């Protein structure tokens, strides 16, 4: 299994997960033209996509889903609550996520997360023995999340904001409260703690994603990652809004 990102942050998110025979997108928060250009960079053919999985209805995750799905006849998977919000009637190929599901040779486990959407999900992808977790858009940690995101080989985790940059920053107070609240987004400290709690001997890759360009700094995220990963054999990188990140192989060690 391998994965990549076409871009990550509040202006748009789109990940791709692939096995030897199956390609799926997770979210598509870019316009049709933009996502086509971004897929080309990673050598992905839209007609090869077996599914678009939608985590929740926020525009940075869904703005390009309808166009891409309609023009290339790609089935879309989302929770019942997300389907209500994005209007299932507009889509031809609807699949309701209601527990474990399979696309090609990918097994996909949905996990509910605390976030201010109708029925938001995040996911663990597995194929043969390899396990990849993608966990963005959540405001707080829970036992359920900690139990679901264990024994992974690779994980992408939201490092949305630095608490003091958010508080000192330009956002109005209602927005600061929303972002830092239990149903908002993870800050660097929470994300670091999460890594500490789930890092098993087999974890070998951590990607920091969904980083705010206004309320965070790459240097702070790298410092946080370094603090928790320095004594472990775990590679890390930081996803960007413009380029996401290139293919990463998910390997069991
Ligand atoms: Zn988001
Ligand atoms: Zn969101």
mmCIF file of C-alpha atoms in Angstrom, residues 63-149:
data_model
loop_
_atom_site.group_PDB
_atom_site.id
_atom_site.type_symbol
_atom_site.label_atom_id
_atom_site.label_comp_id
_atom_site.label_asym_id
_atom_site.label_seq_id
_atom_site.Cartn_x
_atom_site.Cartn_y
_atom_site.Cartn_z
ATOM 1 C CA UNK A 63 -15.856 21.169 -3.053
ATOM 2 C CA UNK A 64 -14.587 19.063 -5.967
ATOM 3 C CA UNK A 65 -16.282 15.739 -5.203
ATOM 4 C CA UNK A 66 -19.446 16.155 -7.281
ATOM 5 C CA UNK A 67 -17.667 17.286 -10.469
ATOM 6 C CA UNK A 68 -15.016 14.593 -10.284
ATOM 7 C CA UNK A 69 -17.499 11.846 -9.450
ATOM 8 C CA UNK A 70 -19.971 12.876 -12.174
ATOM 9 C CA UNK A 71 -17.459 13.387 -14.981
ATOM 10 C CA UNK A 72 -15.607 10.135 -14.359
ATOM 11 C CA UNK A 73 -18.422 7.939 -12.973
ATOM 12 C CA UNK A 74 -16.628 7.383 -9.669
ATOM 13 C CA UNK A 75 -18.635 5.890 -6.764
ATOM 14 C CA UNK A 76 -18.738 8.079 -3.646
ATOM 15 C CA UNK A 77 -18.749 6.740 -0.071
ATOM 16 C CA UNK A 78 -19.906 8.807 2.918
ATOM 17 C CA UNK A 79 -21.779 8.493 6.200
ATOM 18 C CA UNK A 80 -25.545 8.955 6.245
ATOM 19 C CA UNK A 81 -25.159 12.333 7.936
ATOM 20 C CA UNK A 82 -22.627 13.522 5.368
ATOM 21 C CA UNK A 83 -24.908 12.418 2.517
ATOM 22 C CA UNK A 84 -27.704 14.550 3.942
ATOM 23 C CA UNK A 85 -25.406 17.577 4.042
ATOM 24 C CA UNK A 86 -23.939 17.167 0.549
ATOM 25 C CA UNK A 87 -27.296 16.197 -1.008
ATOM 26 C CA UNK A 88 -27.172 12.590 -2.148
ATOM 27 C CA UNK A 89 -29.755 13.412 -4.859
ATOM 28 C CA UNK A 90 -27.072 15.174 -6.878
ATOM 29 C CA UNK A 91 -24.966 12.014 -7.133
ATOM 30 C CA UNK A 92 -25.369 8.971 -9.319
ATOM 31 C CA UNK A 93 -23.144 6.507 -7.435
ATOM 32 C CA UNK A 94 -23.916 6.722 -3.704
ATOM 33 C CA UNK A 95 -22.618 4.351 -1.046
ATOM 34 C CA UNK A 96 -23.537 4.687 2.610
ATOM 35 C CA UNK A 97 -20.776 3.933 5.106
ATOM 36 C CA UNK A 98 -22.179 1.989 8.015
ATOM 37 C CA UNK A 99 -19.259 0.004 9.397
ATOM 38 C CA UNK A 100 -16.259 -1.720 7.827
ATOM 39 C CA UNK A 101 -16.231 -1.700 4.052
ATOM 40 C CA UNK A 102 -14.059 -2.824 1.172
ATOM 41 C CA UNK A 103 -13.023 -1.162 -2.069
ATOM 42 C CA UNK A 104 -11.018 -3.510 -4.308
ATOM 43 C CA UNK A 105 -8.374 -5.030 -2.052
ATOM 44 C CA UNK A 106 -8.513 -2.167 0.477
ATOM 45 C CA UNK A 107 -10.245 -2.776 3.799
ATOM 46 C CA UNK A 108 -11.496 0.461 5.295
ATOM 47 C CA UNK A 109 -12.491 1.043 8.913
ATOM 48 C CA UNK A 110 -14.477 4.223 9.605
ATOM 49 C CA UNK A 111 -14.069 5.914 12.994
ATOM 50 C CA UNK A 112 -16.403 8.629 14.249
ATOM 51 C CA UNK A 113 -14.602 11.737 15.460
ATOM 52 C CA UNK A 114 -15.567 14.827 17.492
ATOM 53 C CA UNK A 115 -15.815 17.589 14.864
ATOM 54 C CA UNK A 116 -18.515 20.119 14.090
ATOM 55 C CA UNK A 117 -20.026 18.351 11.101
ATOM 56 C CA UNK A 118 -23.146 16.137 10.908
ATOM 57 C CA UNK A 119 -21.529 12.680 11.029
ATOM 58 C CA UNK A 120 -17.782 13.059 10.442
ATOM 59 C CA UNK A 121 -15.551 10.028 9.983
ATOM 60 C CA UNK A 122 -11.851 9.327 9.780
ATOM 61 C CA UNK A 123 -10.308 6.086 8.575
ATOM 62 C CA UNK A 124 -7.875 3.208 8.917
ATOM 63 C CA UNK A 125 -6.938 1.584 5.586
ATOM 64 C CA UNK A 126 -5.483 -1.893 5.479
ATOM 65 C CA UNK A 127 -4.274 -4.248 2.786
ATOM 66 C CA UNK A 128 -2.639 -7.603 3.566
ATOM 67 C CA UNK A 129 -0.678 -6.849 6.757
ATOM 68 C CA UNK A 130 -0.175 -3.116 6.235
ATOM 69 C CA UNK A 131 -2.164 -0.529 8.163
ATOM 70 C CA UNK A 132 -2.452 3.202 7.453
ATOM 71 C CA UNK A 133 -4.375 5.712 9.593
ATOM 72 C CA UNK A 134 -5.638 9.069 8.349
ATOM 73 C CA UNK A 135 -6.885 11.306 11.128
ATOM 74 C CA UNK A 136 -7.699 14.946 10.450
ATOM 75 C CA UNK A 137 -10.485 17.303 11.473
ATOM 76 C CA UNK A 138 -11.106 16.465 15.106
ATOM 77 C CA UNK A 139 -11.249 18.706 18.141
ATOM 78 C CA UNK A 140 -10.290 16.292 20.885
ATOM 79 C CA UNK A 141 -9.047 12.798 21.607
ATOM 80 C CA UNK A 142 -11.130 9.915 22.886
ATOM 81 C CA UNK A 143 -10.537 6.317 23.969
ATOM 82 C CA UNK A 144 -12.375 5.162 20.869
ATOM 83 C CA UNK A 145 -9.901 6.992 18.647
ATOM 84 C CA UNK A 146 -6.901 5.730 20.596
ATOM 85 C CA UNK A 147 -8.150 2.153 20.264
ATOM 86 C CA UNK A 148 -8.912 2.459 16.562
ATOM 87 C CA UNK A 149 -5.600 4.025 15.533
#
